[in-house]
Coordinates of C-alpha atoms in Angstrom, one line a residue:
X15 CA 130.5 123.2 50.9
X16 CA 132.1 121.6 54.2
X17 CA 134.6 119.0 54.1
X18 CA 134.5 115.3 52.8
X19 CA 136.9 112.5 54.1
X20 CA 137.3 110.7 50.4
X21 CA 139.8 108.9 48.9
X22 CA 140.1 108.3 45.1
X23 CA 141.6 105.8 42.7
X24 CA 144.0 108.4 40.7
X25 CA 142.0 108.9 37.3
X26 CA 139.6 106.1 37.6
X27 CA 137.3 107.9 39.9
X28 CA 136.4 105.2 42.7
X29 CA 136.0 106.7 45.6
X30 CA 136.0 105.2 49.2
X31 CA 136.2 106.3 53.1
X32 CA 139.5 107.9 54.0
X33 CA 140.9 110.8 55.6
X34 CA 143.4 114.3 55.8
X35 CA 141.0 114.7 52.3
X36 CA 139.1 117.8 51.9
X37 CA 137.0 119.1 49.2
X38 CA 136.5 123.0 48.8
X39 CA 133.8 124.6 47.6
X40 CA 135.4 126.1 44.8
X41 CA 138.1 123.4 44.1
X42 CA 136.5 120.3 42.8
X43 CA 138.5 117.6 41.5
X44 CA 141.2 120.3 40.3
X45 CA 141.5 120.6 44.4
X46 CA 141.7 116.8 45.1
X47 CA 144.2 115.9 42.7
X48 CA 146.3 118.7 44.2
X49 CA 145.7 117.7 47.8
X50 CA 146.4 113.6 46.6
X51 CA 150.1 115.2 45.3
X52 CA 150.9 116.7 48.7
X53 CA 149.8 113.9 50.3
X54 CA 152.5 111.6 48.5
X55 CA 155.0 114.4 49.2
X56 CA 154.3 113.7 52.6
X57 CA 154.9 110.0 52.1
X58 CA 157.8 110.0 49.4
X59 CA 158.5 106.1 47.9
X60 CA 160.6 103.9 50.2
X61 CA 163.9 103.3 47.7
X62 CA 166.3 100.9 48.2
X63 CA 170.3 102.1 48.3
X64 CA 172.1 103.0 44.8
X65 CA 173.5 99.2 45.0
X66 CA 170.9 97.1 45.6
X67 CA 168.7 99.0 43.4
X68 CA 170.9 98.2 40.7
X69 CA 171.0 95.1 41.0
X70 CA 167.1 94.9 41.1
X71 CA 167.2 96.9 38.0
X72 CA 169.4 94.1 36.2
X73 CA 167.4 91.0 38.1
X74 CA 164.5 93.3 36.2
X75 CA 166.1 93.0 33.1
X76 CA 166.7 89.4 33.0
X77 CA 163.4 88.6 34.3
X78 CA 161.6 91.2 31.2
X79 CA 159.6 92.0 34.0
X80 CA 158.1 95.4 35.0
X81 CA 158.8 96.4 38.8
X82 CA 156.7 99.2 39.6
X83 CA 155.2 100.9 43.0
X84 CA 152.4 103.0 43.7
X85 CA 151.0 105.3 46.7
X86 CA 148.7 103.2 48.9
X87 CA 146.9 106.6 49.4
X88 CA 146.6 108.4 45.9
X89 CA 146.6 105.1 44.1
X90 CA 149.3 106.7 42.1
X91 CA 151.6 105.0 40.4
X92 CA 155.2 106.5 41.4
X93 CA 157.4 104.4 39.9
X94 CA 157.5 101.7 37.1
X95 CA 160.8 100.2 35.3
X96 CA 162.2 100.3 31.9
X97 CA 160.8 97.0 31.7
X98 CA 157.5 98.3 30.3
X99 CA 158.8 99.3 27.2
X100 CA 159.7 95.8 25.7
X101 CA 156.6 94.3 27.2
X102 CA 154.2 97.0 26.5
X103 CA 156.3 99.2 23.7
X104 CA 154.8 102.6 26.3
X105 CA 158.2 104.9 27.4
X106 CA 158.4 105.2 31.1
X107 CA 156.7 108.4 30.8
X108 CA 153.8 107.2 29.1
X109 CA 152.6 105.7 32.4
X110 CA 153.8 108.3 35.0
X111 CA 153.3 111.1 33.4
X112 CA 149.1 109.6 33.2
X113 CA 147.8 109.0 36.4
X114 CA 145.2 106.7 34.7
X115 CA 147.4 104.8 32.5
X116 CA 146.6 101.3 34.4
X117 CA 143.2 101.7 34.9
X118 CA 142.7 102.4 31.0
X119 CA 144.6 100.0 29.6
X120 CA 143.1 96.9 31.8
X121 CA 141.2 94.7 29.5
X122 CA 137.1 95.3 29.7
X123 CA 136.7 91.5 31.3
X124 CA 139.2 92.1 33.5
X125 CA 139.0 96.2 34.7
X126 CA 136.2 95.2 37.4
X127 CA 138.1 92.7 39.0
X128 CA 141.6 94.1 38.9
X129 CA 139.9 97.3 40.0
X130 CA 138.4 96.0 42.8
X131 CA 141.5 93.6 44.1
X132 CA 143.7 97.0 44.0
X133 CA 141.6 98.3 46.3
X134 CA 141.5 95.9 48.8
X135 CA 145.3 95.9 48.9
X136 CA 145.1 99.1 49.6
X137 CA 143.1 99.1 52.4
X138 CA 143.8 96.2 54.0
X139 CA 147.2 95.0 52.7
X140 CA 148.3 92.0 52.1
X141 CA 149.9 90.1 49.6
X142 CA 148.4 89.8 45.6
X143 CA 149.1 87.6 42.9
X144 CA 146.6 88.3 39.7
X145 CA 146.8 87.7 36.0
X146 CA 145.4 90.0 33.6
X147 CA 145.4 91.6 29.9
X148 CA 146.5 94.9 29.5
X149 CA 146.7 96.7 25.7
X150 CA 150.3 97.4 24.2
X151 CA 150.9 100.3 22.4
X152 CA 150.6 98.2 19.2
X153 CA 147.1 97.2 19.9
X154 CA 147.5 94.3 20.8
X155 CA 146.7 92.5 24.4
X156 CA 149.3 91.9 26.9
X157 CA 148.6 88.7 29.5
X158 CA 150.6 89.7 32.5
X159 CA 151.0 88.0 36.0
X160 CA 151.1 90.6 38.6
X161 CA 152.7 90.0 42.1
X162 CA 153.2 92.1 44.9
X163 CA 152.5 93.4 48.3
X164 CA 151.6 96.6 50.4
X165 CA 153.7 98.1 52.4
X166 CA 152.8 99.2 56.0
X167 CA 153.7 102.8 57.6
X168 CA 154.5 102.6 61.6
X169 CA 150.6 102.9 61.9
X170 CA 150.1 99.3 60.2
X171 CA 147.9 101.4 57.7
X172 CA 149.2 100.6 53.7
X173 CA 151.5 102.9 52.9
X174 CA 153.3 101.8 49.8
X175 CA 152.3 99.0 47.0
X176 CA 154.8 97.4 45.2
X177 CA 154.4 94.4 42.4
X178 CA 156.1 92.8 39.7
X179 CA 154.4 92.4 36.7
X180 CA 155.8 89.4 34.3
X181 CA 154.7 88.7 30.7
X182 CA 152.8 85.2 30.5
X183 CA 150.9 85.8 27.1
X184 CA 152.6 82.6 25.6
X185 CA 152.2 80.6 28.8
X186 CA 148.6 81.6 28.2
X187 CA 148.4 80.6 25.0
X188 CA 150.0 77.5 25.6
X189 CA 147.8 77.0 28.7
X190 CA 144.5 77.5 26.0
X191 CA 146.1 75.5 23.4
X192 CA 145.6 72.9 26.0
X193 CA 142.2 73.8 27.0
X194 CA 141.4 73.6 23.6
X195 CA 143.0 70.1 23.5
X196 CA 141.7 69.0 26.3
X197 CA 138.1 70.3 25.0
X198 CA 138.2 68.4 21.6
X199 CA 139.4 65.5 23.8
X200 CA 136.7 65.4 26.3
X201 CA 133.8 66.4 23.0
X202 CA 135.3 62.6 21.3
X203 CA 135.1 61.0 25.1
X204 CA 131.5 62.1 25.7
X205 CA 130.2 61.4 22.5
X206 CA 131.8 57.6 21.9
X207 CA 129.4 55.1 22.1
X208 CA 131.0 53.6 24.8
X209 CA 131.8 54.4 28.8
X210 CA 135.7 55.7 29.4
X211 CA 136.6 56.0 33.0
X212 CA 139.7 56.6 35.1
X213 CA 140.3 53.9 38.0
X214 CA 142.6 54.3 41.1
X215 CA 145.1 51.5 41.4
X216 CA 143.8 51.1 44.9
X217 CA 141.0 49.0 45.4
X218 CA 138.3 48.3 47.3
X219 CA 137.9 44.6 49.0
X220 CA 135.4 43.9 46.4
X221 CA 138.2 44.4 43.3
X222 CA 137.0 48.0 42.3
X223 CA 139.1 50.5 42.7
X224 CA 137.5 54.2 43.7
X225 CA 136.5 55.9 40.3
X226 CA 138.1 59.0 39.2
X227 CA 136.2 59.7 36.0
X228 CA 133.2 58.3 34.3
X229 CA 131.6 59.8 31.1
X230 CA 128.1 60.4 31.1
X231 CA 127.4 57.8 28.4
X232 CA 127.2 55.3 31.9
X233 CA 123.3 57.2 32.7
X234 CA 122.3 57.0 28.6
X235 CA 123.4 53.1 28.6
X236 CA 122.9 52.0 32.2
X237 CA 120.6 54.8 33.5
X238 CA 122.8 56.1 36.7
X239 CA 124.3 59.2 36.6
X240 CA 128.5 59.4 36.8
X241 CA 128.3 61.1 40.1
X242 CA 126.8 57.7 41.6
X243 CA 129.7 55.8 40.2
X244 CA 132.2 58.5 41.1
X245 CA 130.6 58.8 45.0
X246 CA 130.3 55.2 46.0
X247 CA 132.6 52.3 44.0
X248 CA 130.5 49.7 45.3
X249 CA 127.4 50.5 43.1
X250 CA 129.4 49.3 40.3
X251 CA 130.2 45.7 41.6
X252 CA 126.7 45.3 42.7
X253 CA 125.2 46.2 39.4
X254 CA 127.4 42.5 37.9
X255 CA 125.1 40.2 36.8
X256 CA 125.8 37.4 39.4
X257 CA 127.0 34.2 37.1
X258 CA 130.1 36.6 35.8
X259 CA 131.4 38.3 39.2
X260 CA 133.8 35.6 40.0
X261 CA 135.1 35.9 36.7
X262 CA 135.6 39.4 36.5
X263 CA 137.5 39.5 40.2
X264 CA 139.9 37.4 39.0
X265 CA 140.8 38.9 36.4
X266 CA 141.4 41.6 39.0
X267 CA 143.2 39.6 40.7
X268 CA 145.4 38.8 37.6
X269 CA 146.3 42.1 36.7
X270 CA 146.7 43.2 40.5
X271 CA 149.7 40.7 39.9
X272 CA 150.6 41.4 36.7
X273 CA 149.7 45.1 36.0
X274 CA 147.3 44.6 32.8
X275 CA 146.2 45.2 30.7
X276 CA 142.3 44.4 31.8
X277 CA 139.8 42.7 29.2
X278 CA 136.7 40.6 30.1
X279 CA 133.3 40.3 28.8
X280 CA 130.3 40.4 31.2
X281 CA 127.1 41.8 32.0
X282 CA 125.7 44.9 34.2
X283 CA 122.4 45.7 35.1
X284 CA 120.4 48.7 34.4
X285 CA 118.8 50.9 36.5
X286 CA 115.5 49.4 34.9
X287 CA 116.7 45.2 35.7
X288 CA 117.9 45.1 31.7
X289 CA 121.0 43.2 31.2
X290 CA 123.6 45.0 29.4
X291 CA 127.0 42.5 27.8
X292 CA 129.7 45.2 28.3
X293 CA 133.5 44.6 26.4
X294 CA 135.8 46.1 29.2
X295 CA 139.4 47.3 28.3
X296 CA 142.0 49.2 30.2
X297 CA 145.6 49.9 30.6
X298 CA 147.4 51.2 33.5
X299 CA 148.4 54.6 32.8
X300 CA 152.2 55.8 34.5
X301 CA 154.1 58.2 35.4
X302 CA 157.5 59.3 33.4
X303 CA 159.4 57.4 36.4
X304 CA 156.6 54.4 35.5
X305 CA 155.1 54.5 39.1
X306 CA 151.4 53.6 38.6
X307 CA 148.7 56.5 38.1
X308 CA 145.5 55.2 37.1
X309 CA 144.0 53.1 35.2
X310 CA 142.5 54.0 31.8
X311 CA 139.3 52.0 30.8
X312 CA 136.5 51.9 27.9
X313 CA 133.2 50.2 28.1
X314 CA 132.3 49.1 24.7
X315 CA 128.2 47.7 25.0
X316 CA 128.2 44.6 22.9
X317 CA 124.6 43.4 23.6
X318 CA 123.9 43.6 20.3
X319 CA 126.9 41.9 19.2
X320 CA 125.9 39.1 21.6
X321 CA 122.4 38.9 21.0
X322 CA 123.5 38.4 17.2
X323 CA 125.8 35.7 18.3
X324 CA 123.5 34.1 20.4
X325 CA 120.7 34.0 17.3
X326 CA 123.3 32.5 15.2
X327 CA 124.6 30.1 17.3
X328 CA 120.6 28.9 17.8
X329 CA 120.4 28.1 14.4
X330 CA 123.8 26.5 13.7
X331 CA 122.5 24.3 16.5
X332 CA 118.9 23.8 14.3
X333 CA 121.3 23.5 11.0
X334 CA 123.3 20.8 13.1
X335 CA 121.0 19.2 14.0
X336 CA 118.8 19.0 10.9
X337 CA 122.5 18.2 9.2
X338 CA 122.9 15.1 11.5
X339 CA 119.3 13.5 11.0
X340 CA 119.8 13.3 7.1
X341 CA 121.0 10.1 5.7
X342 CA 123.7 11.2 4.1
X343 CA 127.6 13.0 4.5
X344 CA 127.6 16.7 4.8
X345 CA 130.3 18.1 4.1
X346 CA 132.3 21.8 3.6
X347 CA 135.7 22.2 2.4
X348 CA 136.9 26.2 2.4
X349 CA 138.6 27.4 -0.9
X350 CA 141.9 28.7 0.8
X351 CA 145.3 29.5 -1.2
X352 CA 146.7 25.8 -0.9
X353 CA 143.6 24.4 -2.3
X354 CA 140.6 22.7 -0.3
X355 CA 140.1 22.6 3.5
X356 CA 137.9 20.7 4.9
X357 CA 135.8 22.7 7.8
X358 CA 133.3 20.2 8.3
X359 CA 131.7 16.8 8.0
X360 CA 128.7 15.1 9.8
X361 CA 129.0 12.2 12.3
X362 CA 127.3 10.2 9.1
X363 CA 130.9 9.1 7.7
X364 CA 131.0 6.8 10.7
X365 CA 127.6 5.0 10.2
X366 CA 128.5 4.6 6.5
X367 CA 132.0 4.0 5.7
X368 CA 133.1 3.2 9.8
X369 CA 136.1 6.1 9.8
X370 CA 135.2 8.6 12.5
X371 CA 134.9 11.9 12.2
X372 CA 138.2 13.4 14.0
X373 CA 139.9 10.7 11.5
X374 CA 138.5 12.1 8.4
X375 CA 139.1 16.0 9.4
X376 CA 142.7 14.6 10.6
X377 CA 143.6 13.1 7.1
X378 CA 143.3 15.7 4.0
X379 CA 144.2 12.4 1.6
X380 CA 141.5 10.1 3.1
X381 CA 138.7 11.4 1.1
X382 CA 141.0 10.1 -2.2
X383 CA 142.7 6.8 -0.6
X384 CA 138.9 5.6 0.3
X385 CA 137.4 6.1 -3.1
X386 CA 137.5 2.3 -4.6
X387 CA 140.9 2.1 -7.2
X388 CA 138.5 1.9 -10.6
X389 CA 136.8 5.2 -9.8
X390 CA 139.6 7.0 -8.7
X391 CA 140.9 8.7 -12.3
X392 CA 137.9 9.4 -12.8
X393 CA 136.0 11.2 -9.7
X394 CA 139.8 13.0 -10.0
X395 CA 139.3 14.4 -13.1
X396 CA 135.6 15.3 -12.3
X397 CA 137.2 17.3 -8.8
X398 CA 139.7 19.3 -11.7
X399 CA 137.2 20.4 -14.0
X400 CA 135.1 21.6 -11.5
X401 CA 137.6 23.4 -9.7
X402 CA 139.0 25.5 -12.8
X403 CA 134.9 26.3 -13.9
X404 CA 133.4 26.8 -10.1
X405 CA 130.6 24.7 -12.0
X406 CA 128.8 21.7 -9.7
X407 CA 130.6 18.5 -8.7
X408 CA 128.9 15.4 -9.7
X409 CA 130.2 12.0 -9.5
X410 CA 129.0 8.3 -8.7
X411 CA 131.8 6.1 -7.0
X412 CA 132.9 3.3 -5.0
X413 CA 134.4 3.6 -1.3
X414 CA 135.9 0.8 0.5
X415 CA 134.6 0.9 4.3
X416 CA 136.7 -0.1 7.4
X417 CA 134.8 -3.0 7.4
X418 CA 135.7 -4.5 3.7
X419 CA 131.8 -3.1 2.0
X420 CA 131.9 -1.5 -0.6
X421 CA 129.9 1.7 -0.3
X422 CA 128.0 3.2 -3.6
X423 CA 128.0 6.9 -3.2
X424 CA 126.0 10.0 -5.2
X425 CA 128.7 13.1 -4.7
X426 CA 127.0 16.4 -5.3
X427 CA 128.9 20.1 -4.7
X428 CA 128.4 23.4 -5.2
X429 CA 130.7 26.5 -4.7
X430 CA 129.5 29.4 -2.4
X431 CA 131.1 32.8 -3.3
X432 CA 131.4 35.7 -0.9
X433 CA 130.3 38.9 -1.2
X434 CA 133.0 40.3 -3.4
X435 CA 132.1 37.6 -5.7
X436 CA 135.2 34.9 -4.9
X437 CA 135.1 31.1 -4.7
X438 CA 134.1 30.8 -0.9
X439 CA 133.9 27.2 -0.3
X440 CA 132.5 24.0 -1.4
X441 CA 129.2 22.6 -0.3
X442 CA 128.7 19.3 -0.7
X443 CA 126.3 15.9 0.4
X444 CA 127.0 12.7 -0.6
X445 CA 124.3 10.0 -0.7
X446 CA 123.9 6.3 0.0
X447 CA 123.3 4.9 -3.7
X448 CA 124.3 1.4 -2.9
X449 CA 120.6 -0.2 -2.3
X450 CA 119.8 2.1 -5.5
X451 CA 123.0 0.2 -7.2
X452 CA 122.2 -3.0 -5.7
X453 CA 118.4 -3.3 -7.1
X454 CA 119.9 -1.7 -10.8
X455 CA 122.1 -4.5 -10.6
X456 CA 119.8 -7.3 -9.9
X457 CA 117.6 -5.8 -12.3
X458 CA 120.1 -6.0 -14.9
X459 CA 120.4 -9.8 -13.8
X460 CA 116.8 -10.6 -14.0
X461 CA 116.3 -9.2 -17.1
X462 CA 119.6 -10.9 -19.1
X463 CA 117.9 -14.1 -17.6
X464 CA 114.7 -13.6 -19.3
X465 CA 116.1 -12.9 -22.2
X466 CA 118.3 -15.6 -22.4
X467 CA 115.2 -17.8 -21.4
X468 CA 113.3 -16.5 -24.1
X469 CA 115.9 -16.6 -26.7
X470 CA 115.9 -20.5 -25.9
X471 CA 112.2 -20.6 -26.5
X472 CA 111.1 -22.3 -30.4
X473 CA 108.8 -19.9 -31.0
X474 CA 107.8 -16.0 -31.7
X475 CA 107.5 -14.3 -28.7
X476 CA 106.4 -10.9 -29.3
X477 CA 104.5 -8.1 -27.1
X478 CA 101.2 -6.9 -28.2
X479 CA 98.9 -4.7 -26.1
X480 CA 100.4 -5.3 -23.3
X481 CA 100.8 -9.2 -23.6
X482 CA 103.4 -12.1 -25.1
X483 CA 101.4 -13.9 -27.5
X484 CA 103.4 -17.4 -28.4
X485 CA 101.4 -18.9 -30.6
X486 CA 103.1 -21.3 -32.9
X487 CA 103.0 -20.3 -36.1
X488 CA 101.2 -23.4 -37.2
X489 CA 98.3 -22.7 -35.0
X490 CA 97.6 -18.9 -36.1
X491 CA 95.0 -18.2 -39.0
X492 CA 95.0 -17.7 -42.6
X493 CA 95.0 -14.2 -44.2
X494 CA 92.5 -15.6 -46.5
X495 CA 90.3 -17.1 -44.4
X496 CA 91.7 -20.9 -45.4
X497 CA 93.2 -23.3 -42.6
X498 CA 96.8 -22.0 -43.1
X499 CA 98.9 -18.8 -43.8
X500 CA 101.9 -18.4 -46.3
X501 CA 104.4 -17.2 -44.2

C-alpha cells in the first residue's frame, strides 16, 4: 500500500490532512503510533528554566489547577501536573502513560464538542477557553474550565498546546442552583394572574420608559404579544383609554421627582377595542450603591373588581334614592366596640324635626337630647334591653323640633349580623305618627264628650241593632199587653 499523509488524535482515532505521516503496508496503526512518537522526538516540549518552572509548579498548587501540554501534532499529551490528582484522584501516570486518557474520560454531552474545539486549536491555533465534565477516578463528574493556547514553531504551524484546567464543579452548581431559582421564579411570574414587567428609568417624551421585560400574560389579557411591548414603548401609552392618560403622566411625573413608588388605576385597550381597568404597582429597583436600575412593575386586571363596584354603587344610588322618597327617617348605626355609630341618616330628619343631616351625624347625644323629657326613661330602657337580646327596637315617643312642635314618632330597629353570625349593625326607620296621634287624640275628645252628653241625658239610652232607642220608660209597652209595665 503507498503512503498516506494522515494525522490522528492519539487514541481517539480522528483523523485529518497532515503530513511527514506514512502508513506501510504491513504496519498499520502499530506503525502510526510509532511514527507519531518520533515525530514528538523531533519536536521535544518547550520547558521553561528549573526556576520559573517552580514557581509555576507552586502558582499550580495554589490555584488546584492542572497545567498540562500536549503535541500539536500527535495530540499527545506530554505533560500534565500533580494537580490532577486532588481534582481527578488519577496519579500522573494514569494520564501519560494512556494516550487516550482525555478523550475517554470527556463526558458523553460534551466529547463531540471538546473533540472537535481541540482540533481546531490544533490546526489553526489560537487561544481556547472551554468548560467541560470529565469522570474522576471515584465516579463521579468533574466540571472543569479549560484555558490555554497553541504554541507556533518558526513555521507559524501549531507546534505545542498548552492549558490550564481549573475545577469549577461548585461554581457550576452554584451557577444551576440559580438557574433553578431563576426557573421557579420566572414558572410564578408567567403563571400570575397579572402582567410583571421591568421598566428603564429613562423615559420616553410620552412618560414610558423603554420596556425591558414583559410576561406573556400582557397577549392572554390584552391580546398583544410581549415582543410588541418590548420593540416599540409607545404601543403601550397609545393603548390608555383617553379620559385617564393625563392622570397616569403625572403620576409619572411625580415619581420622576420623587422616585416611587408608582400606583394608579386606569384602563388599556385590547387588541379587540375591550376596555380593560388595570391596578398598576411598581418600585424602583437599585443597585448596592442605590443608583437606579429599573423599575419593577405588576399589572393586577381589576375589571372585575370594578365592574362589581360599579353594579353596587348603581344600586346604592336606586337604595338612596328609594331611601329619600319614603316619608320617614332611615337610619343605620354600626355595632362597633364603644357601642353604636351612626353611618347613616336620610335628608328626612330635616323636613321633620328641622336639624340637618351633617348636625345629626355630628352629635352622637342628639338622637337622646331631642326625644321629649317624659319619654326619655323610657325609649332608654327600651334601647338597653334590646341591645343585651339583639331582639327588635320598638318604641313610640315625643321629639321636640327646632321649631318648638312636638313630633310623634314610630321607632322600629332591627339588628343585621354578619356572616360569622355577630351583631352587625342596627337598621332602623322611624315614622311620622303625629297626624295618627293627633286624630286618636281628638277621638278620645269626641267620644268623652258624648259620653258626658249622654250621661246628662234623663233617660235610658241603650244600643240595639245598631240604633239608640230613648224611649222614656213611660211610653214603652206592657209585658202583658196592658197600658203599662212594672218595672
Amino acid at each position: 500500500m503507498g503512503s498516506m499523509p494522515v494525522r490522528t488524535l492519539g487514541r481517539m482515532g480522528v483523523p485529518w490532512p497532515g503530513d511527514g505521516l506514512r502508513r506501510s503496508g504491513g504496519g498499520g496503526a502499530r506503525a502510526v503510533a510509532v511514527r507519531l512518537r518520533q515525530e514528538t522526538m523531533r519536536h521535544p516540549p518547550m520547558n521553561p528554566p528549573d526556576s520559573e518552572l517552580l514557581r509555576v509548579q507552586s502558582l499550580l498548587a495554589d490555584l488546584h489547577g492542572i497545567a498540562w501540554e500536549a503535541d500539536a501534532t500527535s495530540m499527545t499529551f506530554t505533560s500534565v501536573s500533580e494537580g490532577v490528582q486532588e481534582i481527578l484522584g488519577y496519579d500522573v501516570a494514569d494520564w501519560l502513560d494512556d494516550p487516550g486518557f482525555w478523550n475517554d474520560h470527556l463526558h458523553p454531552d460534551d466529547h463531540d464538542r471538546m473533540v472537535g474545539r481541540l482540533v481546531r486549536v490544533a490546526t489553526a491555533g489560537g487561544p481556547f477557553d472551554e468548560e467541560y465534565r470529565l469522570l474522576a477516578r471515584d465516579g463521579s463528574w468533574v466540571w472543569i474550565r479549560d484555558v490555554g493556547h497553541a504554541v507556533k514553531d518558526d513555521e507559524g504551524s501549531p507546534a505545542v498546546i498548552r492549558g490550564l484546567m481549573v475545577e469549577i464543579t461548585a461554581e457550576k452548581a452554584r451557577e444551576q442552583e440559580r438557574e433553578e431559582r431563576q426557573g421557579r421564579f420566572q414558572r410564578v411570574v408567567e403563571n400570575l394572574p397579572a402582567i410583571v414587567y421591568l421598566e428603564s428609568v429613562t423615559r420616553e417624551d410620552n412618560g414610558i420608559g423603554e420596556m425591558l421585560y414583559v410576561s406573556p400574560q400582557v397577549e392572554e389579557i390584552l391580546g398583544f404579544p410581549p415582543e410588541q411591548w418590548i420593540e416599540d414603548p409607545s404601543a403601550w401609552a397609545l393603548q390608555f383609554h383617553p379620559d385617564d392618560r393625563m392622570r397616569v403622566r403625572q403620576e409619572y411625573e411625580r415619581i420622576e421627582r420623587t422616585g416611587g413608588p408608582f400606583q394608579a388605576d386606569y384602563r388599556m385597550f385590547t387588541s379587540d377595542g375591550d376596555v380593560r381597568w388595570f391596578r398598576d404597582e411598581a418600585a424602583l429597583i437599585r443597585d448596592e450603591a442605590g443608583s437606579p436600575l429599573y423599575w419593577q412593575g405588576i399589572m393586577y386586571d381589576i375589571t372585575a373588581e370594578r365592574e362589581a363596584e360599579e353594579r353596587a354603587r348603581e344600586s346604592e344610588d336606586r337604595y338612596r334614592t328609594l331611601v329619600e322618597q319614603i316619608p320617614a327617617i332611615v337610619y343605620r348605626e354600626e355595632v362597633t366596640g364603644n357601642g353604636l355609630e351612626l353611618v347613616y341618616i336620610n335628608s328626612r330628619v330635616q323636613e321633620l324635626l328641622g336639624i340637618t343631616v351633617d348636625e345629626w351625624m355630628r352629635d352622637p347625644g342628639i338622637w337622646l337630647e331631642t326625644i321629649h323629657e317624659d319619654d326619655r326613661p323610657s325609649v332608654i330602657e327600651e334601647n338597653r334591653r334590646t341591645e343585651l337580646t339583639g331582639e327588635p327596637f320598638l318604641s313610640e315617643y315625643r321629639m321636640r323640633a327646632r321649631d318648638g312642635r312636638v313630633v310623634w314618632f314610630r321607632d322600629q330597629a332591627v339588628m343585621m349580623r354578619g356572616s360569622d353570625g355577630e351583631p352587625a349593625y342596627w337598621q332602623g326607620v322611624m315614622i311620622d305618627i303625629t297626624p295618627l296621634k293627633e286624630a286618636t287624640g281628638q277621638l278620645s275628645e269626641a267620644e268623652a264628650r258624648y259620653r258626658t252628653l249622654v250621661e246628662q241625658i234623663p233617660a235610658i239610652a241603650y244600643i240595639g241593632q245598631g240604633s239608640v232607642d230613648e224611649t222614656r220608660p213611660s211610653e214603652r209597652p206592657r209585658a202583658d199587653g196592658g197600658e203599662r209595665c212594672a218595672w
